[in-house]
Short mmCIF file of C-alpha atoms in Angstrom, two decimals:
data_model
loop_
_atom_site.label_atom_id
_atom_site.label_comp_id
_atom_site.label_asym_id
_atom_site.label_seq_id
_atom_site.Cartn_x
_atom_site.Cartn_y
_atom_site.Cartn_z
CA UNK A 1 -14.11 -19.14 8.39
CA UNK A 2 -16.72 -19.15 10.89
CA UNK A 3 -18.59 -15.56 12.02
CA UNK A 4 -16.90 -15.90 15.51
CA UNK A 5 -13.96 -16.00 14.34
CA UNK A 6 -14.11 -12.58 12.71
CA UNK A 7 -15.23 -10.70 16.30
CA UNK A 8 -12.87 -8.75 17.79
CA UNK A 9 -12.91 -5.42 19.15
CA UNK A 10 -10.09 -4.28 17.80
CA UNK A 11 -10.75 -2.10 14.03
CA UNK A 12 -7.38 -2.81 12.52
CA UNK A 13 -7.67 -6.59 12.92
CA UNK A 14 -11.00 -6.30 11.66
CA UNK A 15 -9.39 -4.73 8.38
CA UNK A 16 -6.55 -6.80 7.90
CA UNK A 17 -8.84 -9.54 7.64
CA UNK A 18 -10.68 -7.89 5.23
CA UNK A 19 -7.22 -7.44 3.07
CA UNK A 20 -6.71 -11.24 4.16
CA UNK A 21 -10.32 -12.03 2.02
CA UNK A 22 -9.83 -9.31 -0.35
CA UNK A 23 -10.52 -11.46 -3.15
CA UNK A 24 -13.66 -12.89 -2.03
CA UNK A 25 -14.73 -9.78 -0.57
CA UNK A 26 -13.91 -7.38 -3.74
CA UNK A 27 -16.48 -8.66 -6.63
CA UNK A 28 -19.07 -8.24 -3.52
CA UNK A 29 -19.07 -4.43 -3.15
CA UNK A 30 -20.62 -2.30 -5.49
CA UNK A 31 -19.22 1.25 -6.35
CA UNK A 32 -20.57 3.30 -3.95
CA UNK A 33 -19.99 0.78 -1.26
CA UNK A 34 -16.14 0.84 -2.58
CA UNK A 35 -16.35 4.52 -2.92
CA UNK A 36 -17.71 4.85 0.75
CA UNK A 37 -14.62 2.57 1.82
CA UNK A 38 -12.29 3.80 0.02
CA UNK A 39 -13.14 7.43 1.70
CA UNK A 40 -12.88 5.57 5.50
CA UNK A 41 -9.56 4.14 4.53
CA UNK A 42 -8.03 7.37 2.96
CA UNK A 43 -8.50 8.59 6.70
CA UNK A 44 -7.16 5.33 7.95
CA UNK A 45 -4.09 6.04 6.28
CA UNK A 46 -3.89 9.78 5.82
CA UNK A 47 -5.76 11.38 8.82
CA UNK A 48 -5.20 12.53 12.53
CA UNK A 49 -7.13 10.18 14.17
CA UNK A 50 -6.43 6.20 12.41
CA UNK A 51 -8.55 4.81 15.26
CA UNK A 52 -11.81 6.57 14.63
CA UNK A 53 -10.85 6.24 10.65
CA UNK A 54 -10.42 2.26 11.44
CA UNK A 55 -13.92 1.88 13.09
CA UNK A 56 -15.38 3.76 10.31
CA UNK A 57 -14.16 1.68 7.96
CA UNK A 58 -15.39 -1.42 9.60
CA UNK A 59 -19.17 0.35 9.98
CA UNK A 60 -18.86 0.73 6.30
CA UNK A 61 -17.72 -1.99 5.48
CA UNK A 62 -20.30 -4.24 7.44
CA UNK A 63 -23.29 -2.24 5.89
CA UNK A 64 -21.87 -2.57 2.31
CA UNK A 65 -21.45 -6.03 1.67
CA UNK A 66 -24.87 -7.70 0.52
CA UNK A 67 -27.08 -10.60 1.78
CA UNK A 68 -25.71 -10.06 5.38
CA UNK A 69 -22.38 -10.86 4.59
CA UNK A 70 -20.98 -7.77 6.49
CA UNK A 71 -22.52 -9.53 10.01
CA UNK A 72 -18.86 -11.06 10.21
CA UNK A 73 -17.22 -8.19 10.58
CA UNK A 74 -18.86 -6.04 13.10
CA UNK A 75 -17.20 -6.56 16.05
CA UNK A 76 -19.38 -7.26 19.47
CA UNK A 77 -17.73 -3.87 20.96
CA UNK A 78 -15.30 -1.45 19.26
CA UNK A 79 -13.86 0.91 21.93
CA UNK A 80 -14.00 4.53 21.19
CA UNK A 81 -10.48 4.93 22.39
CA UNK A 82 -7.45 2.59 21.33
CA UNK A 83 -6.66 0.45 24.10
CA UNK A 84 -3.15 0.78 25.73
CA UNK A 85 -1.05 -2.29 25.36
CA UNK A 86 -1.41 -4.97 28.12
CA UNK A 87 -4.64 -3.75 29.27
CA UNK A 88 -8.16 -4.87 28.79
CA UNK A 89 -10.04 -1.92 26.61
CA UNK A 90 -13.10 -0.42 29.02
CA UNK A 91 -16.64 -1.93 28.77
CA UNK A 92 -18.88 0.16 26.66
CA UNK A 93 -15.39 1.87 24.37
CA UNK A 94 -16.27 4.80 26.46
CA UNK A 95 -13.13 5.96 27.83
CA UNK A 96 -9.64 5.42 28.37
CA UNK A 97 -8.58 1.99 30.03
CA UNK A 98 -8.66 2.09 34.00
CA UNK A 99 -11.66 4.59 33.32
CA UNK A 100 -10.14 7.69 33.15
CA UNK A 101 -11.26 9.52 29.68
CA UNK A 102 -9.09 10.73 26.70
CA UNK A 103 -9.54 14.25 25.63
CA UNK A 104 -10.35 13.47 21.51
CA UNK A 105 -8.38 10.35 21.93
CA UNK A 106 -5.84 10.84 19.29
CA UNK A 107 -3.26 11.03 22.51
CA UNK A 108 -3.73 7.57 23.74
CA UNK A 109 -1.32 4.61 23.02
CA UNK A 110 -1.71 3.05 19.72
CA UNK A 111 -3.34 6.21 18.14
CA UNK A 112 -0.48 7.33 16.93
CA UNK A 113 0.43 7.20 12.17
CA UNK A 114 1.83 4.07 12.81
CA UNK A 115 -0.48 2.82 14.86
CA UNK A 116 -2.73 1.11 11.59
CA UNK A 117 0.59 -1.20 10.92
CA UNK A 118 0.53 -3.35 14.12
CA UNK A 119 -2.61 -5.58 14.43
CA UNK A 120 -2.23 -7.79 11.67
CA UNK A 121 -3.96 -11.32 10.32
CA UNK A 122 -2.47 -14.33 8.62
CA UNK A 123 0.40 -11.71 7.65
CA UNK A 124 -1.89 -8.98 6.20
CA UNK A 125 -2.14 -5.53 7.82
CA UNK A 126 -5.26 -3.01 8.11
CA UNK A 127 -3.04 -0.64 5.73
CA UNK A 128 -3.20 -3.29 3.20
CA UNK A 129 -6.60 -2.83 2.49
CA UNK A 130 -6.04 0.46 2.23
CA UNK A 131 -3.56 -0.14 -0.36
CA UNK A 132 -5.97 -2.59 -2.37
CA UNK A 133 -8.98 -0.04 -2.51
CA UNK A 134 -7.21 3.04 -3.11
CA UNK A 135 -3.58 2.49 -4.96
CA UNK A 136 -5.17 -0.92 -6.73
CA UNK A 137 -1.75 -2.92 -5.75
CA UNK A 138 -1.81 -6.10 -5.00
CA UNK A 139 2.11 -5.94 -3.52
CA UNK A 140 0.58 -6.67 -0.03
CA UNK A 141 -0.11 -9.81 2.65
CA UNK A 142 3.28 -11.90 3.65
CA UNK A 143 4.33 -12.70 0.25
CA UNK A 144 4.48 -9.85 -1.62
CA UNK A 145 4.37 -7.03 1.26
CA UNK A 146 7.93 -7.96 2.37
CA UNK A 147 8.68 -7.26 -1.61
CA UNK A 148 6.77 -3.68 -1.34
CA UNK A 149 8.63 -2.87 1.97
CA UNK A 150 11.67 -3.74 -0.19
CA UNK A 151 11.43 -1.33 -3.16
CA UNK A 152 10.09 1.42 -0.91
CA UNK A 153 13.37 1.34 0.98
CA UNK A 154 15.69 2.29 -1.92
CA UNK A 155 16.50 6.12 -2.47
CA UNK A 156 13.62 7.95 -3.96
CA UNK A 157 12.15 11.34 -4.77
CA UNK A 158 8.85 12.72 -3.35
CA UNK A 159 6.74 14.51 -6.26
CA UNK A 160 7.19 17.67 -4.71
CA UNK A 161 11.12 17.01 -4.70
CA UNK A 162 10.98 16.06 -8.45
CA UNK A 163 8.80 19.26 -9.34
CA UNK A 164 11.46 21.83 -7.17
CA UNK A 165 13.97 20.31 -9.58
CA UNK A 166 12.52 21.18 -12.87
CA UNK A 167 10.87 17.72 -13.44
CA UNK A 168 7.24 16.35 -13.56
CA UNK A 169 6.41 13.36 -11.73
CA UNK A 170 3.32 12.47 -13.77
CA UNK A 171 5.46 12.54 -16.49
CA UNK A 172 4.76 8.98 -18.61
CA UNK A 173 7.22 5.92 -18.44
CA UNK A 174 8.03 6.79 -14.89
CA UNK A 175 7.75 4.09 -11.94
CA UNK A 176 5.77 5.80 -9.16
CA UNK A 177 5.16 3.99 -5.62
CA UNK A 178 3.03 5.05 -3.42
CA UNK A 179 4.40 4.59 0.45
CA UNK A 180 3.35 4.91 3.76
CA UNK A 181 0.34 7.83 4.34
CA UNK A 182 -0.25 7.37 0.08
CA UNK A 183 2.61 9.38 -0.19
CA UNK A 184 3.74 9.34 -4.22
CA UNK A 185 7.38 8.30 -4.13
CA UNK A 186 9.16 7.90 -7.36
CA UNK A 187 12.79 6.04 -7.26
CA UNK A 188 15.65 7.89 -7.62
CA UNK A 189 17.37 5.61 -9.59
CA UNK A 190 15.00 6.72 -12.78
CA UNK A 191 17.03 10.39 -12.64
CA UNK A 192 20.31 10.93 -13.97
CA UNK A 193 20.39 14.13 -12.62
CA UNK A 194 18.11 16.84 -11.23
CA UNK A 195 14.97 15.49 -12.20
CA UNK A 196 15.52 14.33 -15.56
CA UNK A 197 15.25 10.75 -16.25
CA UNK A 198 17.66 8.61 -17.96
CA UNK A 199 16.04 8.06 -21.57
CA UNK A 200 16.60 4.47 -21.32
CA UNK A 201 14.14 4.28 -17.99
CA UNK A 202 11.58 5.58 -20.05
CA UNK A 203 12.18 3.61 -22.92
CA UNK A 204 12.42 0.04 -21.03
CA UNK A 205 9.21 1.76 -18.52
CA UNK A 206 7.43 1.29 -21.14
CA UNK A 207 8.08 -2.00 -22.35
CA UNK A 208 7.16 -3.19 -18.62
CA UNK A 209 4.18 -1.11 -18.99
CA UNK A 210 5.48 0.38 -15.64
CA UNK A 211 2.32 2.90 -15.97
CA UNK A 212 0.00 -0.07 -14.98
CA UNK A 213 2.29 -2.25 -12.83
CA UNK A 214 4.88 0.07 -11.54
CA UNK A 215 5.85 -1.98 -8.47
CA UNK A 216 6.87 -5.34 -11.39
CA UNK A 217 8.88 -2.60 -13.52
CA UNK A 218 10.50 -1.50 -9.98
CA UNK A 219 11.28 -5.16 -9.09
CA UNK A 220 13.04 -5.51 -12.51
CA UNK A 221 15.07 -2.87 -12.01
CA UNK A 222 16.53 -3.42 -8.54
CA UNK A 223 16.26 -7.40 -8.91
CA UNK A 224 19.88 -9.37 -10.05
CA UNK A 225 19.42 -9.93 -12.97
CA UNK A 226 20.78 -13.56 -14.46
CA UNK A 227 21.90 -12.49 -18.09
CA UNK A 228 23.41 -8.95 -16.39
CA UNK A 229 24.73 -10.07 -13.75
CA UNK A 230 23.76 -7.50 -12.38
CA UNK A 231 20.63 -5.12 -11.07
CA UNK A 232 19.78 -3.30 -14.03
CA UNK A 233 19.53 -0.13 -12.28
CA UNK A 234 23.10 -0.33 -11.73
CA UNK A 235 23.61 -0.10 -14.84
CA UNK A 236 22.41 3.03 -16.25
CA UNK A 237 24.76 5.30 -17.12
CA UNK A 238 27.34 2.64 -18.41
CA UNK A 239 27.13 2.85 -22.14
CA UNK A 240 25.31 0.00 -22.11
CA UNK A 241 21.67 1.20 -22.95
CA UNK A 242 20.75 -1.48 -25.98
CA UNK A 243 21.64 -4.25 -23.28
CA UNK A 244 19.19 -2.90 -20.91
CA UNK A 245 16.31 -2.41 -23.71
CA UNK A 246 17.19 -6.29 -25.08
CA UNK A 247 17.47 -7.44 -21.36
CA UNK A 248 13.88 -6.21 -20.58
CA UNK A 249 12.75 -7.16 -24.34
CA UNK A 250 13.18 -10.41 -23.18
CA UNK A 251 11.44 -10.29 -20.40
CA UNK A 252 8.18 -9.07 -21.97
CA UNK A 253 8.80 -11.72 -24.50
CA UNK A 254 8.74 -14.58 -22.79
CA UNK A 255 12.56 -15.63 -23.74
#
């Protein structure tokens, strides 16, 4: 892609096209340029103020990639405010659109948490580079976000939620996701009650090496499943804890 095509004044396109190239982009950074992202995105995704986060992120990101490669992504002007919808942002980014300023700016239109999740490119999102720098996943983009989205939906437990309860939610063999914000969510399906997981999650958790690639080992479990006929999950609890362990046997072997 051509430079101009990368200039826009808006920060969260900026990043989702840097999810978008991910893969080019990645083997280009060294570790404290990736460290010094990663710390603009955690505010992206976890702060106050997304918009000032986003803009960050782009700065660093521009300055950290080598040989001039970061001249793509600095946009010609990035407004110090988020522009409200339908309007033109204000010459300069020094105030609010029509002129009038925003006290801190957090308050305008499109500063809001879920502001990060609407300017998106070729399908991928600002948020998904978040999630490729910080949580390592790859579940992003238009093919596999729509899978993410998926498995976060289902019924889960937050850690604090599976700590109240007895239970430790760094405990090994257990599928953790991490949602919207970073949050840790672990799915409830894993518990047979309380917060003590069916011994059969943790035995076929570790088979799918669920520790490394939680969101596969989630997809197993709350896939159909050909052979069961079934979503495995739905089958805990059922006496039938050998078919689950052969079922996901399988899987890991190839058959």
């Amino acid at each position: 892609m051509s430079g101009e095509e990368h200039r826009t004044a808006d920060p969260y396109e900026v990043l989702a096209r840097a999810a978008a190239e991910w893969d080019d982009l990645e083997p280009r950074l060294d570790a404290a340029g990736r460290a010094r992202l990663g710390d603009a995105l955690r505010g992206l995704r976890e702060g106050p103020r997304p918009w000032d986060a986003a803009r960050d992120a782009v700065r660093v990101l521009a300055a950290a990639l080598p040989g001039g490669a970061g001249a793509r992504f600095v946009a010609p002007t990035v407004p110090d405010v988020p522009p409200v919808p339908g309007r033109p942002p204000v010459e300069g980014g020094s105030g609010a659109p029509g002129g009038s300023p925003v006290e801190g700016g957090s308050g305008a239109p499109g500063a809001g948490a879920g502001a990060p999740y609407s300017a998106s490119y070729a399908g991928f999102r600002a948020v998904d580079l978040a999630a490729l720098v910080l949580d390592g996943t790859r579940m992003v983009g238009p093919v596999l976000g729509p899978v993410r989205d998926r498995l976060l939906a289902v019924p889960a437990l937050s850690e604090d939620a599976v700590r109240e309860r007895g239970g430790d939610p760094y405990g090994p063999g257990l599928v953790r996701l991490r949602g919207p914000g970073g949050a840790v969510r672990l799915p409830r399906f894993q518990f047979a009650g309380d917060a003590l997981p069916w011994p059969v999650v943790l035995e076929v958790n570790r088979l799918l090496d669920a520790d490394d690639d939680p969101w596969a080992a989630a997809d197993w479990w709350l896939s159909r499943d050909a052979w069961l006929a079934a979503p495995p999950a739905a089958l805990l609890g059922t006496g039938r804890d050998g078919t689950l362990v052969d079922a996901a046997r399988a899987l890991v072997d190839g058959g």
